[in-house]
Amino acid sequence: MHVMNHVHQSGVNCLHLSGDFRGPESCFLFNIVSGGDDQALHHLQLRLAHSSAELDTKLLTSETIRSSIQSESIDKIVYYNNRNQTRNYHIRFFNQHRISSAHSSAIKDIWTDGTWVFSTGLDQRIRCWLVGEHSELTEHARLVMSVPKPEALDARA
């Protein structure tokens, strides 16, 4: 288990996960976005790929575990069992980005496809963010709506 500290100061109101298979790299890239009562928006990317035997051995040493805990990107081994066939997968957390004041009030819902992020909050705004290099979010557009307490958001890619 990997615990992420200081993502939100208070309650997490919404969480969305999108996945993308990267054929040439034989891995899955996941984008996780969350919004909270603290008006902050958080974006994290993680990669899931098959592990090689030498990587498994390297990750199990105490020195590697200690140094990876102190770094920004964390490597983990996850075991996946499918019909008595055990496969080792390597998870790497990377490219974290946080916008402290993404909205003027609590963020109530969020959505992403890995390229775009849409968020809505009690400030009656829908904001559109573009995911840039290294997971940095840049506001691309915003819309003020006349709905008094927006609680949900739905989008299709």
Short mmCIF file of C-alpha atoms in Angstrom, two decimals:
data_model
loop_
_atom_site.label_atom_id
_atom_site.label_comp_id
_atom_site.label_asym_id
_atom_site.label_seq_id
_atom_site.Cartn_x
_atom_site.Cartn_y
_atom_site.Cartn_z
CA MET A 1 0.00 0.00 0.00
CA HIS A 2 1.19 3.50 -0.82
CA VAL A 3 -0.17 6.41 1.24
CA MET A 4 -0.11 9.86 -0.33
CA ASN A 5 0.15 12.67 2.19
CA HIS A 6 -1.00 16.30 1.89
CA VAL A 7 -3.16 15.77 -1.21
CA HIS A 8 -6.15 17.63 0.28
CA GLN A 9 -6.43 19.50 3.58
CA SER A 10 -9.96 18.28 4.26
CA GLY A 11 -12.57 16.04 2.63
CA VAL A 12 -12.16 14.62 -0.87
CA ASN A 13 -15.45 15.24 -2.70
CA CYS A 14 -14.66 13.67 -6.05
CA LEU A 15 -12.21 11.31 -7.70
CA HIS A 16 -11.92 10.19 -11.31
CA LEU A 17 -9.61 7.68 -12.98
CA SER A 18 -8.93 7.29 -16.69
CA GLY A 19 -6.71 4.70 -18.32
CA ASP A 20 -4.84 4.45 -21.60
CA PHE A 21 -3.01 1.41 -23.01
CA ARG A 22 0.38 2.25 -24.44
CA GLY A 23 1.00 -0.47 -27.05
CA PRO A 24 4.70 0.03 -27.90
CA GLU A 25 5.58 0.30 -24.21
CA SER A 26 3.23 -2.59 -23.22
CA CYS A 27 1.95 -0.66 -20.25
CA PHE A 28 -1.11 1.15 -18.97
CA LEU A 29 -0.99 4.85 -18.10
CA PHE A 30 -3.56 6.00 -15.55
CA ASN A 31 -4.58 9.57 -14.72
CA ILE A 32 -6.18 10.22 -11.34
CA VAL A 33 -7.77 13.57 -10.51
CA SER A 34 -9.43 14.63 -7.28
CA GLY A 35 -11.17 17.69 -5.90
CA GLY A 36 -11.91 18.62 -2.32
CA ASP A 37 -13.48 20.91 0.23
CA ASP A 38 -10.18 22.82 0.27
CA GLN A 39 -10.87 24.12 -3.30
CA ALA A 40 -7.81 22.25 -4.55
CA LEU A 41 -7.50 20.07 -7.62
CA HIS A 42 -4.91 17.28 -7.64
CA HIS A 43 -3.63 15.30 -10.64
CA LEU A 44 -1.45 12.19 -10.50
CA GLN A 45 -0.20 9.83 -13.19
CA LEU A 46 0.82 6.24 -12.65
CA ARG A 47 2.16 3.59 -14.99
CA LEU A 48 1.45 -0.13 -14.73
CA ALA A 49 3.75 -2.46 -16.68
CA HIS A 50 5.09 -6.01 -16.58
CA SER A 51 8.16 -6.31 -14.37
CA SER A 52 11.36 -8.01 -15.39
CA ALA A 53 13.04 -10.49 -13.03
CA GLU A 54 16.02 -8.18 -12.43
CA LEU A 55 13.71 -5.26 -11.62
CA ASP A 56 11.81 -7.41 -9.09
CA THR A 57 15.08 -8.34 -7.36
CA LYS A 58 16.26 -4.74 -7.34
CA LEU A 59 13.02 -3.44 -5.82
CA LEU A 60 13.06 -5.93 -2.99
CA THR A 61 16.32 -4.68 -1.47
CA SER A 62 15.97 -2.50 1.61
CA GLU A 63 18.25 0.21 0.17
CA THR A 64 16.09 0.60 -2.96
CA ILE A 65 12.90 0.71 -0.91
CA ARG A 66 14.38 3.33 1.43
CA SER A 67 15.58 5.57 -1.42
CA SER A 68 12.31 5.24 -3.36
CA ILE A 69 10.27 6.30 -0.33
CA GLN A 70 12.28 9.53 -0.15
CA SER A 71 11.99 10.31 -3.88
CA GLU A 72 9.02 11.83 -5.69
CA SER A 73 8.40 8.78 -7.86
CA ILE A 74 7.61 5.59 -5.98
CA ASP A 75 8.09 2.11 -7.44
CA LYS A 76 5.89 -0.69 -6.16
CA ILE A 77 5.41 -4.34 -7.09
CA VAL A 78 1.87 -5.62 -7.40
CA TYR A 79 1.08 -9.30 -7.88
CA TYR A 80 -1.72 -10.22 -10.25
CA ASN A 81 -3.05 -13.78 -10.24
CA ASN A 82 -5.02 -15.02 -13.26
CA ARG A 83 -6.00 -18.71 -13.38
CA ASN A 84 -3.06 -19.97 -11.36
CA GLN A 85 -0.70 -17.83 -13.42
CA THR A 86 1.15 -15.24 -11.35
CA ARG A 87 2.45 -12.14 -13.13
CA ASN A 88 4.48 -9.36 -11.60
CA TYR A 89 3.53 -5.80 -12.41
CA HIS A 90 5.53 -2.66 -11.72
CA ILE A 91 3.65 0.47 -10.61
CA ARG A 92 5.34 3.85 -10.84
CA PHE A 93 3.69 6.97 -9.43
CA PHE A 94 4.91 10.13 -11.15
CA ASN A 95 3.95 13.61 -12.32
CA GLN A 96 1.95 14.94 -9.41
CA HIS A 97 0.45 18.40 -9.80
CA ARG A 98 -1.75 20.38 -7.41
CA ILE A 99 -3.65 23.61 -7.93
CA SER A 100 -4.45 25.06 -4.52
CA SER A 101 -7.21 27.48 -5.58
CA ALA A 102 -8.73 25.78 -8.60
CA HIS A 103 -12.19 27.03 -7.58
CA SER A 104 -13.52 29.72 -5.21
CA SER A 105 -15.35 27.11 -3.14
CA ALA A 106 -15.49 23.35 -2.66
CA ILE A 107 -15.00 21.24 -5.79
CA LYS A 108 -17.95 18.87 -6.13
CA ASP A 109 -17.13 16.79 -9.23
CA ILE A 110 -14.28 16.16 -11.63
CA TRP A 111 -13.63 14.25 -14.87
CA THR A 112 -10.60 13.49 -17.06
CA ASP A 113 -9.65 11.58 -20.17
CA GLY A 114 -5.93 12.12 -19.59
CA THR A 115 -5.71 15.14 -21.91
CA TRP A 116 -8.52 17.31 -20.52
CA VAL A 117 -9.82 17.80 -16.99
CA PHE A 118 -13.25 19.30 -16.23
CA SER A 119 -14.19 20.40 -12.73
CA THR A 120 -17.24 22.00 -11.13
CA GLY A 121 -17.81 23.45 -7.70
CA LEU A 122 -20.13 25.36 -5.45
CA ASP A 123 -18.80 28.58 -7.03
CA GLN A 124 -21.16 27.78 -9.96
CA ARG A 125 -18.31 27.39 -12.44
CA ILE A 126 -17.24 24.68 -14.82
CA ARG A 127 -13.53 24.88 -15.50
CA CYS A 128 -11.67 23.18 -18.32
CA TRP A 129 -8.00 22.34 -17.78
CA LEU A 130 -5.45 21.09 -20.29
CA VAL A 131 -2.99 18.45 -19.04
CA GLY A 132 0.49 19.49 -20.12
CA GLU A 133 3.92 17.97 -19.90
CA HIS A 134 4.73 16.55 -16.46
CA SER A 135 1.02 16.57 -15.53
CA GLU A 136 0.85 20.36 -15.19
CA LEU A 137 -2.69 21.70 -15.51
CA THR A 138 -3.41 24.94 -17.37
CA GLU A 139 -6.85 26.51 -17.32
CA HIS A 140 -8.15 26.56 -20.88
CA ALA A 141 -11.74 27.80 -20.39
CA ARG A 142 -14.37 28.50 -17.73
CA LEU A 143 -18.10 28.89 -17.70
CA VAL A 144 -20.37 30.48 -15.10
CA MET A 145 -23.70 28.68 -14.82
CA SER A 146 -26.97 29.56 -13.15
CA VAL A 147 -27.33 26.26 -11.27
CA PRO A 148 -27.38 27.12 -7.52
CA LYS A 149 -25.53 24.07 -6.14
CA PRO A 150 -23.87 21.98 -8.87
CA GLU A 151 -23.15 18.54 -7.45
CA ALA A 152 -22.31 16.43 -10.51
CA LEU A 153 -20.54 16.55 -13.85
CA ASP A 154 -20.60 14.09 -16.73
CA ALA A 155 -18.50 14.20 -19.88
CA ARG A 156 -17.75 11.89 -22.80
CA ALA A 157 -14.47 11.69 -24.66
#
